mmCIF file of C-alpha atoms in Angstrom:
data_model
loop_
_atom_site.group_PDB
_atom_site.id
_atom_site.type_symbol
_atom_site.label_atom_id
_atom_site.label_comp_id
_atom_site.label_asym_id
_atom_site.label_seq_id
_atom_site.Cartn_x
_atom_site.Cartn_y
_atom_site.Cartn_z
ATOM 1 C CA MET A 8 19.328 75.443 3.100
ATOM 2 C CA ASN A 9 16.856 72.453 4.136
ATOM 3 C CA SER A 10 12.922 72.376 4.556
ATOM 4 C CA VAL A 11 13.263 71.965 8.250
ATOM 5 C CA THR A 12 15.560 74.872 8.475
ATOM 6 C CA ARG A 13 13.797 77.151 6.467
ATOM 7 C CA LEU A 14 10.436 76.223 8.098
ATOM 8 C CA GLY A 15 12.486 77.026 11.203
ATOM 9 C CA ASP A 16 12.667 80.693 10.374
ATOM 10 C CA LEU A 17 9.789 81.250 9.428
ATOM 11 C CA ALA A 18 8.300 80.074 12.926
ATOM 12 C CA ARG A 19 10.956 81.690 14.905
ATOM 13 C CA ASN A 20 10.194 85.245 12.699
ATOM 14 C CA GLU A 21 6.449 85.026 14.317
ATOM 15 C CA LEU A 22 6.357 84.281 17.321
ATOM 16 C CA ALA A 23 7.041 86.893 19.144
ATOM 17 C CA ASP A 24 4.476 89.170 17.271
ATOM 18 C CA LEU A 25 2.185 85.730 17.928
ATOM 19 C CA ARG A 26 2.370 86.037 21.920
ATOM 20 C CA LYS A 27 1.033 90.138 21.447
ATOM 21 C CA ALA A 28 -2.411 88.862 18.955
ATOM 22 C CA ALA A 29 -2.817 86.129 21.400
ATOM 23 C CA THR A 30 -3.711 88.622 23.967
ATOM 24 C CA ASP A 31 -4.546 91.076 21.548
ATOM 25 C CA GLU A 32 -7.715 88.718 20.528
ATOM 26 C CA ASP A 33 -10.446 88.230 21.974
ATOM 27 C CA GLU A 34 -10.292 84.382 23.100
ATOM 28 C CA GLY A 35 -12.524 81.881 22.853
ATOM 29 C CA LEU A 36 -14.677 83.424 20.068
ATOM 30 C CA GLY A 37 -15.186 82.458 16.302
ATOM 31 C CA PRO A 38 -15.060 84.722 12.858
ATOM 32 C CA SER A 39 -18.307 86.178 13.719
ATOM 33 C CA GLY A 40 -17.700 87.014 17.573
ATOM 34 C CA GLU A 41 -19.788 83.669 17.699
ATOM 35 C CA PRO A 42 -18.070 81.171 20.571
ATOM 36 C CA ARG A 43 -15.987 78.598 18.719
ATOM 37 C CA ARG A 44 -16.912 75.475 20.011
ATOM 38 C CA ARG A 45 -15.918 73.622 23.687
ATOM 39 C CA TYR A 46 -14.197 70.329 23.528
ATOM 40 C CA ARG A 47 -11.933 68.894 25.894
ATOM 41 C CA THR A 48 -9.326 67.451 23.834
ATOM 42 C CA ILE A 49 -9.076 67.483 19.991
ATOM 43 C CA TRP A 50 -6.956 64.898 17.394
ATOM 44 C CA ILE A 51 -6.112 66.577 13.861
ATOM 45 C CA SER A 52 -3.041 64.031 11.526
ATOM 46 C CA ASP A 53 -2.534 63.831 7.449
ATOM 47 C CA VAL A 54 -2.540 67.628 7.297
ATOM 48 C CA HIS A 55 0.210 68.173 4.892
ATOM 49 C CA LEU A 56 1.143 70.821 4.440
ATOM 50 C CA GLY A 57 2.903 71.867 2.434
ATOM 51 C CA THR A 58 1.599 70.600 -0.540
ATOM 52 C CA ARG A 59 -1.133 71.832 -3.024
ATOM 53 C CA GLY A 60 -3.232 69.035 -1.629
ATOM 54 C CA CYS A 61 -3.781 70.405 1.540
ATOM 55 C CA ASN A 62 -8.231 71.475 2.096
ATOM 56 C CA ASP A 63 -5.888 74.669 4.054
ATOM 57 C CA ARG A 64 -9.728 76.060 3.512
ATOM 58 C CA MET A 65 -11.005 74.709 5.001
ATOM 59 C CA LEU A 66 -9.404 73.380 8.530
ATOM 60 C CA ILE A 67 -8.759 77.060 9.360
ATOM 61 C CA ASP A 68 -12.492 77.395 9.262
ATOM 62 C CA PHE A 69 -13.050 74.068 11.837
ATOM 63 C CA LEU A 70 -9.403 75.957 14.245
ATOM 64 C CA ASP A 71 -11.341 79.358 13.163
ATOM 65 C CA HIS A 72 -14.850 77.623 15.013
ATOM 66 C CA VAL A 73 -13.997 74.819 17.755
ATOM 67 C CA ASP A 74 -11.048 75.039 20.568
ATOM 68 C CA SER A 75 -9.950 72.905 23.262
ATOM 69 C CA GLU A 76 -7.957 72.212 26.464
ATOM 70 C CA THR A 77 -6.027 69.916 24.163
ATOM 71 C CA LEU A 78 -5.110 69.571 20.319
ATOM 72 C CA TYR A 79 -3.031 66.768 19.537
ATOM 73 C CA LEU A 80 -0.850 66.832 16.239
ATOM 74 C CA VAL A 81 -1.385 63.184 15.015
ATOM 75 C CA GLY A 82 1.874 62.949 12.602
ATOM 76 C CA ASP A 83 2.290 63.968 8.977
ATOM 77 C CA ILE A 84 1.472 68.167 9.821
ATOM 78 C CA ILE A 85 4.109 68.949 6.937
ATOM 79 C CA ASP A 86 5.144 67.224 4.284
ATOM 80 C CA GLY A 87 8.619 66.813 4.361
ATOM 81 C CA TRP A 88 8.447 64.371 1.208
ATOM 82 C CA ARG A 89 7.380 66.766 -1.072
ATOM 83 C CA MET A 90 9.222 69.584 0.834
ATOM 84 C CA LYS A 91 12.942 68.068 -0.411
ATOM 85 C CA LYS A 92 11.897 67.823 -4.093
ATOM 86 C CA ARG A 93 10.470 71.138 -4.191
ATOM 87 C CA PHE A 94 9.820 74.279 -0.830
ATOM 88 C CA TYR A 95 5.799 74.745 -1.713
ATOM 89 C CA TRP A 96 4.439 76.831 1.201
ATOM 90 C CA PRO A 97 1.672 79.631 0.679
ATOM 91 C CA GLU A 98 0.907 81.746 3.060
ATOM 92 C CA ARG A 99 -3.136 79.618 3.963
ATOM 93 C CA HIS A 100 -0.129 76.836 5.855
ATOM 94 C CA SER A 101 1.476 80.183 7.555
ATOM 95 C CA ALA A 102 -2.161 80.969 8.669
ATOM 96 C CA ILE A 103 -2.675 77.468 9.885
ATOM 97 C CA VAL A 104 1.057 77.621 12.561
ATOM 98 C CA ARG A 105 0.150 80.716 13.761
ATOM 99 C CA ARG A 106 -3.465 79.525 14.960
ATOM 100 C CA VAL A 107 -1.632 76.259 16.622
ATOM 101 C CA MET A 108 1.234 78.081 17.752
ATOM 102 C CA LYS A 109 -1.537 80.826 19.522
ATOM 103 C CA ARG A 110 -3.331 77.921 21.175
ATOM 104 C CA ALA A 111 0.297 76.745 22.875
ATOM 105 C CA ILE A 112 0.111 81.100 23.684
ATOM 106 C CA ARG A 113 -3.030 81.026 25.362
ATOM 107 C CA GLY A 114 -2.731 77.962 26.973
ATOM 108 C CA THR A 115 -3.837 74.630 25.587
ATOM 109 C CA ARG A 116 -1.454 71.709 25.630
ATOM 110 C CA VAL A 117 0.044 71.055 22.368
ATOM 111 C CA ILE A 118 1.013 67.894 22.284
ATOM 112 C CA TYR A 119 3.330 67.328 18.529
ATOM 113 C CA ILE A 120 3.995 63.231 17.372
ATOM 114 C CA PRO A 121 5.852 63.710 13.722
ATOM 115 C CA GLY A 122 4.807 60.971 10.995
ATOM 116 C CA ASN A 123 6.560 59.318 8.097
ATOM 117 C CA HIS A 124 5.781 62.540 5.733
ATOM 118 C CA ASP A 125 6.909 64.935 8.909
ATOM 119 C CA GLU A 126 9.704 61.946 10.233
ATOM 120 C CA MET A 127 12.570 64.895 10.035
ATOM 121 C CA PHE A 128 10.808 66.426 13.255
ATOM 122 C CA ARG A 129 11.265 63.034 15.901
ATOM 123 C CA GLN A 130 14.822 64.414 16.018
ATOM 124 C CA PHE A 131 13.648 66.909 18.362
ATOM 125 C CA THR A 132 11.178 64.715 20.783
ATOM 126 C CA GLY A 133 11.409 65.725 24.342
ATOM 127 C CA MET A 134 11.628 69.062 22.717
ATOM 128 C CA ASN A 135 9.182 72.166 22.745
ATOM 129 C CA PHE A 136 9.101 74.671 20.844
ATOM 130 C CA GLY A 137 7.045 78.133 21.484
ATOM 131 C CA GLY A 138 4.683 76.068 23.698
ATOM 132 C CA VAL A 139 4.248 73.224 20.866
ATOM 133 C CA GLU A 140 5.282 69.486 22.757
ATOM 134 C CA ILE A 141 6.754 67.096 20.406
ATOM 135 C CA ARG A 142 7.008 63.276 21.299
ATOM 136 C CA SER A 143 7.249 60.101 19.503
ATOM 137 C CA LYS A 144 3.880 58.956 21.272
ATOM 138 C CA ALA A 145 1.713 59.436 23.855
ATOM 139 C CA ILE A 146 -1.446 58.656 26.372
ATOM 140 C CA HIS A 147 -3.993 60.206 26.545
ATOM 141 C CA THR A 148 -6.692 60.313 29.645
ATOM 142 C CA THR A 149 -9.589 60.328 29.080
ATOM 143 C CA ALA A 150 -12.847 61.639 30.964
ATOM 144 C CA ASP A 151 -13.892 58.813 32.278
ATOM 145 C CA GLY A 152 -10.833 57.647 32.936
ATOM 146 C CA ARG A 153 -9.451 55.461 30.253
ATOM 147 C CA LYS A 154 -6.443 54.852 28.539
ATOM 148 C CA LEU A 155 -5.199 55.943 25.106
ATOM 149 C CA LEU A 156 -2.480 54.921 23.554
ATOM 150 C CA VAL A 157 -1.665 57.988 21.011
ATOM 151 C CA VAL A 158 0.728 57.567 18.104
ATOM 152 C CA HIS A 159 1.093 58.397 14.243
ATOM 153 C CA GLY A 160 0.634 54.964 13.003
ATOM 154 C CA ASP A 161 3.152 54.478 9.922
ATOM 155 C CA GLU A 162 5.073 51.562 12.225
ATOM 156 C CA PHE A 163 2.474 49.426 12.199
ATOM 157 C CA ASP A 164 2.459 49.786 8.296
ATOM 158 C CA ALA A 165 4.281 47.010 6.879
ATOM 159 C CA ILE A 166 5.167 48.588 3.789
ATOM 160 C CA VAL A 167 6.432 51.369 5.209
ATOM 161 C CA LEU A 168 9.006 50.155 7.626
ATOM 162 C CA ALA A 169 9.939 47.335 4.684
ATOM 163 C CA HIS A 170 10.067 48.232 0.978
ATOM 164 C CA ARG A 171 10.810 52.435 1.793
ATOM 165 C CA TRP A 172 10.670 52.727 -2.557
ATOM 166 C CA LEU A 173 7.144 51.121 -2.564
ATOM 167 C CA ALA A 174 6.249 53.861 0.000
ATOM 168 C CA PHE A 175 7.004 56.270 -2.695
ATOM 169 C CA LEU A 176 5.506 55.149 -5.591
ATOM 170 C CA GLY A 177 2.419 53.914 -3.175
ATOM 171 C CA ASP A 178 2.869 58.074 -2.543
ATOM 172 C CA TRP A 179 2.843 59.717 -6.415
ATOM 173 C CA ALA A 180 0.408 57.599 -7.092
ATOM 174 C CA TYR A 181 -1.673 59.315 -4.133
ATOM 175 C CA ARG A 182 -1.098 62.553 -5.081
ATOM 176 C CA THR A 183 -2.121 62.345 -8.366
ATOM 177 C CA LEU A 184 -5.162 61.173 -6.875
ATOM 178 C CA MET A 185 -5.562 64.000 -5.131
ATOM 179 C CA GLN A 186 -4.852 66.511 -8.057
ATOM 180 C CA LEU A 187 -7.782 64.866 -9.143
ATOM 181 C CA ASN A 188 -9.839 65.355 -6.352
ATOM 182 C CA VAL A 189 -8.809 68.856 -6.458
ATOM 183 C CA ALA A 190 -10.323 69.405 -9.749
ATOM 184 C CA VAL A 191 -13.116 67.697 -9.569
ATOM 185 C CA ASN A 192 -13.891 69.199 -6.290
ATOM 186 C CA MET A 193 -13.481 72.426 -8.071
ATOM 187 C CA PHE A 194 -15.709 71.511 -10.608
ATOM 188 C CA ARG A 195 -18.413 71.262 -7.606
ATOM 189 C CA ARG A 196 -18.022 74.644 -6.446
ATOM 190 C CA PHE A 197 -18.585 76.370 -9.777
ATOM 191 C CA PHE A 198 -21.919 74.188 -10.196
ATOM 192 C CA GLY A 199 -22.356 74.837 -6.416
ATOM 193 C CA MET A 200 -22.825 71.352 -5.895
ATOM 194 C CA GLU A 201 -20.470 69.955 -1.844
ATOM 195 C CA TYR A 202 -16.664 69.198 -1.320
ATOM 196 C CA TRP A 203 -16.540 64.956 -2.497
ATOM 197 C CA SER A 204 -13.786 62.882 -1.627
ATOM 198 C CA LEU A 205 -12.154 61.346 -4.249
ATOM 199 C CA SER A 206 -9.695 58.836 -2.978
ATOM 200 C CA LYS A 207 -12.552 57.881 -0.185
ATOM 201 C CA HIS A 208 -15.148 56.381 -2.977
ATOM 202 C CA ALA A 209 -12.254 54.853 -4.773
ATOM 203 C CA LYS A 210 -10.802 53.687 -1.106
ATOM 204 C CA HIS A 211 -14.476 51.723 -0.466
ATOM 205 C CA ARG A 212 -14.600 50.189 -3.624
ATOM 206 C CA VAL A 213 -11.174 48.482 -3.709
ATOM 207 C CA LYS A 214 -11.281 45.475 -2.043
ATOM 208 C CA SER A 215 -7.543 44.458 -1.227
ATOM 209 C CA ALA A 216 -7.209 49.204 0.020
ATOM 210 C CA VAL A 217 -10.354 47.383 2.532
ATOM 211 C CA SER A 218 -7.905 45.270 3.665
ATOM 212 C CA VAL A 219 -5.264 46.410 4.558
ATOM 213 C CA ILE A 220 -7.214 49.439 6.365
ATOM 214 C CA SER A 221 -8.749 46.502 8.500
ATOM 215 C CA ARG A 222 -5.423 44.527 9.192
ATOM 216 C CA PHE A 223 -3.513 47.800 10.064
ATOM 217 C CA GLU A 224 -6.616 48.623 12.227
ATOM 218 C CA GLU A 225 -6.549 44.898 14.237
ATOM 219 C CA ALA A 226 -2.958 45.313 14.170
ATOM 220 C CA LEU A 227 -3.008 49.098 16.474
ATOM 221 C CA ALA A 228 -5.923 47.940 18.953
ATOM 222 C CA HIS A 229 -3.510 44.388 19.444
ATOM 223 C CA GLU A 230 -0.391 47.376 20.090
ATOM 224 C CA ALA A 231 -3.702 48.914 22.184
ATOM 225 C CA LYS A 232 -3.887 45.725 24.487
ATOM 226 C CA VAL A 233 -0.547 44.670 24.420
ATOM 227 C CA LYS A 234 0.718 47.294 26.142
ATOM 228 C CA GLY A 235 -2.452 47.460 28.376
ATOM 229 C CA VAL A 236 -3.977 50.860 27.445
ATOM 230 C CA ASP A 237 -8.211 50.624 26.697
ATOM 231 C CA GLY A 238 -7.514 52.406 23.219
ATOM 232 C CA VAL A 239 -5.291 53.712 20.049
ATOM 233 C CA VAL A 240 -5.480 56.850 18.424
ATOM 234 C CA CYS A 241 -3.618 57.495 15.403
ATOM 235 C CA GLY A 242 -3.379 58.396 11.804
ATOM 236 C CA HIS A 243 -1.810 57.619 8.673
ATOM 237 C CA ILE A 244 -4.133 55.808 6.289
ATOM 238 C CA HIS A 245 -6.489 57.971 5.561
ATOM 239 C CA THR A 246 -9.193 56.850 7.003
ATOM 240 C CA ALA A 247 -11.393 57.491 9.669
ATOM 241 C CA GLU A 248 -12.689 55.290 11.977
ATOM 242 C CA ILE A 249 -13.754 54.233 16.193
ATOM 243 C CA ARG A 250 -13.750 50.358 16.429
ATOM 244 C CA ASP A 251 -14.248 48.214 19.804
ATOM 245 C CA PHE A 252 -11.650 45.215 19.346
ATOM 246 C CA GLY A 253 -13.270 43.054 22.508
ATOM 247 C CA GLY A 254 -12.604 46.176 24.466
ATOM 248 C CA THR A 255 -10.072 47.710 22.949
ATOM 249 C CA VAL A 256 -11.150 50.857 20.965
ATOM 250 C CA TYR A 257 -8.926 52.113 17.952
ATOM 251 C CA TYR A 258 -9.742 55.577 16.218
ATOM 252 C CA ASN A 259 -8.208 57.108 13.726
ATOM 253 C CA ASP A 260 -8.941 60.434 13.643
ATOM 254 C CA GLY A 261 -9.045 60.726 9.343
ATOM 255 C CA ASP A 262 -6.857 63.950 7.553
ATOM 256 C CA TRP A 263 -7.327 66.976 5.872
ATOM 257 C CA VAL A 264 -6.690 65.966 2.186
ATOM 258 C CA GLU A 265 -9.806 64.151 1.204
ATOM 259 C CA GLY A 266 -11.268 63.225 4.701
ATOM 260 C CA CYS A 267 -11.237 66.375 6.470
ATOM 261 C CA THR A 268 -12.124 64.675 10.066
ATOM 262 C CA ALA A 269 -11.151 65.295 13.518
ATOM 263 C CA LEU A 270 -11.613 63.090 16.418
ATOM 264 C CA VAL A 271 -12.568 65.586 19.520
ATOM 265 C CA GLU A 272 -13.845 64.323 23.413
ATOM 266 C CA HIS A 273 -16.352 65.261 24.733
ATOM 267 C CA ASP A 274 -16.747 67.062 29.151
ATOM 268 C CA ASP A 275 -17.025 63.545 29.788
ATOM 269 C CA GLY A 276 -15.423 61.474 27.573
ATOM 270 C CA THR A 277 -17.214 60.467 25.080
ATOM 271 C CA MET A 278 -16.037 60.467 21.621
ATOM 272 C CA GLU A 279 -16.334 61.937 18.671
ATOM 273 C CA ILE A 280 -15.515 61.614 14.594
ATOM 274 C CA LEU A 281 -16.141 65.045 13.262
ATOM 275 C CA HIS A 282 -16.157 64.928 9.150
ATOM 276 C CA TRP A 283 -15.990 69.311 8.542
ATOM 277 C CA PRO A 284 -17.760 69.282 4.671
ATOM 278 C CA ASP A 285 -20.060 68.628 7.453
ATOM 279 C CA GLU A 286 -20.799 70.373 9.315
ATOM 280 C CA ILE A 287 -19.822 73.475 7.566
ATOM 281 C CA LYS A 288 -23.225 72.760 5.129
ATOM 282 C CA LYS A 289 -25.707 72.102 8.549
ATOM 283 C CA ARG A 290 -23.947 76.106 9.040
ATOM 284 C CA ALA A 291 -24.718 76.590 5.402
ATOM 285 C CA ASP A 292 -28.298 75.204 5.925
ATOM 286 C CA GLN A 293 -29.459 76.346 9.008
ATOM 287 C CA PRO A 294 -29.999 80.914 8.549
ATOM 288 C CA VAL A 295 -32.904 79.489 5.511
ATOM 289 C CA LYS A 296 -33.952 77.073 8.294
ATOM 290 C CA LEU A 297 -34.270 80.143 10.851
ATOM 291 C CA LYS A 298 -35.619 81.962 7.765
ATOM 292 C CA LEU A 299 -38.673 79.312 6.672
ATOM 293 C CA LYS A 300 -39.266 79.433 9.897
ATOM 294 C CA ALA A 301 -39.480 82.797 10.911
ATOM 295 C CA ALA A 302 -42.027 83.105 7.917
ATOM 296 C CA ALA A 303 -43.832 80.186 9.502
#
């Protein structure tokens, strides 16, 4: 049984229960009963469910504290490359799928644009599964009227397109770095230190990596200009960024393996990158500030 079939069975077995749970639970409330932060649109990508490197706990925390009218899943949500070799699927990964599907059932528009790691779902483009729309790309209209092309971005990665074996080699090297990242952050948590991304630090230190990222950003911005839209939203390279290329805006929502970031649109069309480790830290610091204020 292949990974797509097994994942399909998992989703079908839970869908009926999800429909009931979606109507039974309080809508719009976070885990402590407080209202969730509401955004007009949320974009996330590069979650890599099915791998040990997925920062599942942090993503669950994110989904429990935010809500939106539209949710874009911009590729590499499930890592089919890894799951072809070894089926790894802990309960926390099912919990993430349940949270996304509950949103779809409650009325959030959920659009899934598969990437290169979950390319096995591209064969279902145009279909709707449990309220989740599967698309190859999308055009999003912001609240202030701008048109944004939404793609995963791997189609603009020359390494993935021209040298697939090199892409797999790079994937192996990246996974090795991710394993080190997990070990480093376990050590940091033990000593009460905040989350830190080893691979993000490495990318910013290596000039060639910075150059590749810059060329990727330019290529995506150029494609948006060719398509006659105002900007582009993508993932793929695990580097969250907002850049303006002569009036064409490039947005990258980052990832949930190392950076743990999301791109959000506010009700007025303003766009923002949320770095969730920082948001968790702010939340943890809030009770301390309240206590200090009360004591004063």
